PDB file of C-alpha atoms in Angstrom:
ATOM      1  CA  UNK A   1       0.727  13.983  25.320  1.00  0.00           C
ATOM      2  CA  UNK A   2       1.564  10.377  23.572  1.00  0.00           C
ATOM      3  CA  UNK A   3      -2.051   9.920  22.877  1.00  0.00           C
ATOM      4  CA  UNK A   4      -3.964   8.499  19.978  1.00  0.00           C
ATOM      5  CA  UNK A   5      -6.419  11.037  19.070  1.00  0.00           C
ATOM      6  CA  UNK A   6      -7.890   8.776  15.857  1.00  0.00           C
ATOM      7  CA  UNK A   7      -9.532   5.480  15.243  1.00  0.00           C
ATOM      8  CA  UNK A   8      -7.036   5.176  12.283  1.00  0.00           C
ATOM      9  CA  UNK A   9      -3.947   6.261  13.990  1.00  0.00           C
ATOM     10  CA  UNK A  10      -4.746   3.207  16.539  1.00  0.00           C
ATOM     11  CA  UNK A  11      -5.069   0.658  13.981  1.00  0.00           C
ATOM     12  CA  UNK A  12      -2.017   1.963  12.180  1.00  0.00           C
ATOM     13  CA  UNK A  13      -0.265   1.339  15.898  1.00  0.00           C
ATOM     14  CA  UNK A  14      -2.364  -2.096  16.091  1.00  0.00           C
ATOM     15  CA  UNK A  15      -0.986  -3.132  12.550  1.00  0.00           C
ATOM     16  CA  UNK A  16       2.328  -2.546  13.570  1.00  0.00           C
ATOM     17  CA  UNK A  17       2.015  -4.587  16.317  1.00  0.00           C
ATOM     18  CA  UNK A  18       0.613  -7.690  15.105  1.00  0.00           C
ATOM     19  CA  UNK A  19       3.217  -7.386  12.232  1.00  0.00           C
ATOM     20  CA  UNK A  20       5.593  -7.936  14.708  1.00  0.00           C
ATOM     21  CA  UNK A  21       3.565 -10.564  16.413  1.00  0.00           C
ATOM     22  CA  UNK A  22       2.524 -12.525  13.255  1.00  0.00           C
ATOM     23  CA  UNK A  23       5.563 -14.174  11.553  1.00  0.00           C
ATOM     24  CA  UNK A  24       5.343 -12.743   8.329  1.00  0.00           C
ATOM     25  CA  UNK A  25       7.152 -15.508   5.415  1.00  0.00           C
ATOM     26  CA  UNK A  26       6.105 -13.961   2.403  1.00  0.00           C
ATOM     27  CA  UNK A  27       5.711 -10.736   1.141  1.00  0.00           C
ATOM     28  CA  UNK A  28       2.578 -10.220  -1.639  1.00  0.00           C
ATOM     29  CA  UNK A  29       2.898  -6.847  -3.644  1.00  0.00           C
ATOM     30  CA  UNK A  30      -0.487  -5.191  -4.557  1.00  0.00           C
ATOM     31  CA  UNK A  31      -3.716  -4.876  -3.696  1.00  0.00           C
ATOM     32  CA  UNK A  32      -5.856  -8.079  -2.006  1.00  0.00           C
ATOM     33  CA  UNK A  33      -8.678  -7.063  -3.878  1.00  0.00           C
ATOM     34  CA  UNK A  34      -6.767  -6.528  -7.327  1.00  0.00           C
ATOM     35  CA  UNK A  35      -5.369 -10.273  -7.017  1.00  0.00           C
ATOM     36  CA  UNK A  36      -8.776 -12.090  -6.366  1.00  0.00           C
ATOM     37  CA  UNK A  37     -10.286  -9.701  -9.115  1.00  0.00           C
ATOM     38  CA  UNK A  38      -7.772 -11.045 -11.440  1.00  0.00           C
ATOM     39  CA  UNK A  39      -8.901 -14.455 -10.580  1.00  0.00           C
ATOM     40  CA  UNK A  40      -5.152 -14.908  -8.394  1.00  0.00           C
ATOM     41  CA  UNK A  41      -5.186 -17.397  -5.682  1.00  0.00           C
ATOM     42  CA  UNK A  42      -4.879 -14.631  -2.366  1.00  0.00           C
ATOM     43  CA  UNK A  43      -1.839 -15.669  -0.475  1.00  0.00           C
ATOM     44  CA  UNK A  44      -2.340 -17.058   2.846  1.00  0.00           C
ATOM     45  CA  UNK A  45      -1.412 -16.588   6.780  1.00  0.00           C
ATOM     46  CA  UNK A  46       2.260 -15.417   6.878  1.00  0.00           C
ATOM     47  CA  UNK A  47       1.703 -13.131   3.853  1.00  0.00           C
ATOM     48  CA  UNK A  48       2.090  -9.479   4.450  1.00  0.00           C
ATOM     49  CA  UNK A  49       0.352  -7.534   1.598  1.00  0.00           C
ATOM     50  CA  UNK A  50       2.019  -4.018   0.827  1.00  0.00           C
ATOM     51  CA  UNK A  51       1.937  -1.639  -1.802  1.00  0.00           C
ATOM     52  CA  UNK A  52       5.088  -1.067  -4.186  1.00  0.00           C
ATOM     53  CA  UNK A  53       6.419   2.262  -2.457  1.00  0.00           C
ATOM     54  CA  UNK A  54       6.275   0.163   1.066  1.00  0.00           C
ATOM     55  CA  UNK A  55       9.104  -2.018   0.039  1.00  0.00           C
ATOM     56  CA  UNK A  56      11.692  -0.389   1.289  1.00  0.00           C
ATOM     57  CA  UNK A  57      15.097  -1.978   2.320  1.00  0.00           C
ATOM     58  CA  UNK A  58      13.633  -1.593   6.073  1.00  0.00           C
ATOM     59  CA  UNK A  59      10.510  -3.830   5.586  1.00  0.00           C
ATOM     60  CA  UNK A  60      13.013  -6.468   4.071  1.00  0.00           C
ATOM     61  CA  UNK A  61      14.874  -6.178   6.611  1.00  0.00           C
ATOM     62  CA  UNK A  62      12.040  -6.031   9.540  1.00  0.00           C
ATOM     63  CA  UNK A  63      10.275  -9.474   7.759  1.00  0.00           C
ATOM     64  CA  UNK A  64      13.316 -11.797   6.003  1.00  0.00           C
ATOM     65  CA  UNK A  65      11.205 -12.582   3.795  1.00  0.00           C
ATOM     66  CA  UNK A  66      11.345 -15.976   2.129  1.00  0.00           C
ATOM     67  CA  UNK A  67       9.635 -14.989  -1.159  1.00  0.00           C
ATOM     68  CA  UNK A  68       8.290 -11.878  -2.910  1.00  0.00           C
ATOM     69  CA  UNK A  69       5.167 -12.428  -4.875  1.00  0.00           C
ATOM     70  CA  UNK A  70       3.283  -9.799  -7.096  1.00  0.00           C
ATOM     71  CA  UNK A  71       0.954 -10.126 -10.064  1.00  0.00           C
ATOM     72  CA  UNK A  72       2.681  -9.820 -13.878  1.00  0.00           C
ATOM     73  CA  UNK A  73       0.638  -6.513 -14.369  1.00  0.00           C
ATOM     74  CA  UNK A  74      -0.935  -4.664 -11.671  1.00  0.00           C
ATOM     75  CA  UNK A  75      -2.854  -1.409 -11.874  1.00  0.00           C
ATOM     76  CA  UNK A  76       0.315   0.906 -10.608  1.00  0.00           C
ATOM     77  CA  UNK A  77       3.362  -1.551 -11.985  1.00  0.00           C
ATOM     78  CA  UNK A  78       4.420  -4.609 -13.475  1.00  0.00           C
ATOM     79  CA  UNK A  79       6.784  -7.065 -12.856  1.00  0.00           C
ATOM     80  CA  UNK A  80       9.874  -5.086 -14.243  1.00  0.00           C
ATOM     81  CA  UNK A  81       9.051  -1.948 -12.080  1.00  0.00           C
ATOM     82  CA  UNK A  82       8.895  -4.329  -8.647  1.00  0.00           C
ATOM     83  CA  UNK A  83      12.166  -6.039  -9.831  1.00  0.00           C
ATOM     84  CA  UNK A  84      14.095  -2.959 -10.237  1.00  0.00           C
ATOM     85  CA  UNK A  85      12.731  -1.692  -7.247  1.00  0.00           C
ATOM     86  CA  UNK A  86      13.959  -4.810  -5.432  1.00  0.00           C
ATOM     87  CA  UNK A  87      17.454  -5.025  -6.930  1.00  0.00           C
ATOM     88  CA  UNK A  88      17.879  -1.689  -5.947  1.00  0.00           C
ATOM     89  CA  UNK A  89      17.640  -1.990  -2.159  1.00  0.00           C
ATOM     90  CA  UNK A  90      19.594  -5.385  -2.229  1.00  0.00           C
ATOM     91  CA  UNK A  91      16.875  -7.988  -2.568  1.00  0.00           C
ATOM     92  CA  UNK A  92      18.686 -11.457  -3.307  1.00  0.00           C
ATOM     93  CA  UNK A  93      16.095 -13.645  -2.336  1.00  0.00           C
ATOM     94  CA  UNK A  94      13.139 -15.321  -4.807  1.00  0.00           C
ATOM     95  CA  UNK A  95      10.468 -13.031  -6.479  1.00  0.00           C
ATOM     96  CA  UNK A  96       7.884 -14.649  -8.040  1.00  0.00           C
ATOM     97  CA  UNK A  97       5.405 -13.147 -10.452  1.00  0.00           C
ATOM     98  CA  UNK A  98       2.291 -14.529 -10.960  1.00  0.00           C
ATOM     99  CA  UNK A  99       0.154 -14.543 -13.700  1.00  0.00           C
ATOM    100  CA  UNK A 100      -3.566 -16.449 -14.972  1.00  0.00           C
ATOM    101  CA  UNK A 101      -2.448 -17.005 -18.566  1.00  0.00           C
ATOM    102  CA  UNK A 102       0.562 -15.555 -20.493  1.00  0.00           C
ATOM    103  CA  UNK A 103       1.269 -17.030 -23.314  1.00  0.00           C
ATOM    104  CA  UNK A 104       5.161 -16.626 -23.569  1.00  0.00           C
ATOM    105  CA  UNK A 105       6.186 -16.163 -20.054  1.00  0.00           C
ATOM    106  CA  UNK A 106       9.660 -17.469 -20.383  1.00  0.00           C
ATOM    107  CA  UNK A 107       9.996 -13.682 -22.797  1.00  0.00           C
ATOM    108  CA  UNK A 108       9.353 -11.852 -19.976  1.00  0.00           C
ATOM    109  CA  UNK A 109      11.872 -13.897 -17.373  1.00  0.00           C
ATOM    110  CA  UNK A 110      14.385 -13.300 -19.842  1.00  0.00           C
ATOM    111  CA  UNK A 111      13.960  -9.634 -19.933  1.00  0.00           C
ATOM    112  CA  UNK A 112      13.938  -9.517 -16.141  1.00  0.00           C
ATOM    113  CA  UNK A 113      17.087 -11.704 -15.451  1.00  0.00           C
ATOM    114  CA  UNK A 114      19.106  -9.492 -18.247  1.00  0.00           C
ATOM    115  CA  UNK A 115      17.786  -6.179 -16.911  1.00  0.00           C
ATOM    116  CA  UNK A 116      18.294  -7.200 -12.886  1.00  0.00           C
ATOM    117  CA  UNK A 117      20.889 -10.430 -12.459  1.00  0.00           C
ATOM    118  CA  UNK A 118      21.122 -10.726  -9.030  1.00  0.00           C
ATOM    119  CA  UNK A 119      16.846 -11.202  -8.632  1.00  0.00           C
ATOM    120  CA  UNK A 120      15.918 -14.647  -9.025  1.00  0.00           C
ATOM    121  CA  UNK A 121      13.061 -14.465 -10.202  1.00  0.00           C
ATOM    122  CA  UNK A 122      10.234 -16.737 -12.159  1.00  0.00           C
ATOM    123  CA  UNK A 123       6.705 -16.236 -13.323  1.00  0.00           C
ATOM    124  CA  UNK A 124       3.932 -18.920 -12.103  1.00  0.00           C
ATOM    125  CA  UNK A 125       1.130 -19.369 -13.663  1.00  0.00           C
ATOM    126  CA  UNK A 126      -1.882 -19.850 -11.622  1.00  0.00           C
ATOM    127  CA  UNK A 127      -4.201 -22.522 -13.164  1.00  0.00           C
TER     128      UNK A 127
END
């Protein structure tokens, strides 16, 4: 009884752990693979990468994060999805989106700040 019967269910219990451990300053939404693929600079130590449905008002919570960072356009959401998603559980901190090129990103901030006030939020452009 209590034991881990899989070699996943212990690194799911090992993950948890060093997320506590690891001081975690920054939250990156999406896939590692899907930002270097895009040609994104990959966040680095004190980043916690998690999908869209992970952020929750708990993992907020848990990490106090700093910042929020997610690619313009990912494969399962954009900006405006993770923004709503964010306003929704109380997010009041900075999200930043980034992006390679865009050629009129100041269109999209504008759509974002009318749609969801209280997220301050900004696209960078990664040269």
């Amino acid at each position: 009884m209590g034991r881990v019967s899989s070699l996943g269910g212990m690194r799911a219990v090992a993950a948890l752990d060093m997320r506590r451990v690891m001081r975690v300053v920054a939250i990156a939404v999406g896939e590692p693979v899907e930002w270097s693929q895009a040609g994104n600079a990959l966040p680095g130590a004190g980043v916690a990468f998690v999908s869209i449905e992970e952020v929750t008002e708990a993992l907020i919570a848990l990490h106090a994060p700093t910042v929020v960072f997610s690619p313009v356009v990912a494969r399962r959401f954009d900006c405006i999805d993770l923004a709503m998603r964010l306003s929704q559980i109380g997010y009041l901190g900075p999200y930043r989106a980034i992006a390679k090129d865009l050629p009129r990103p100041d269109l999209i901030e504008r759509e974002v700040r009318q749609a969801f006030p209280n997220i301050d939020f900004a696209i960078v452009l990664d040269d």
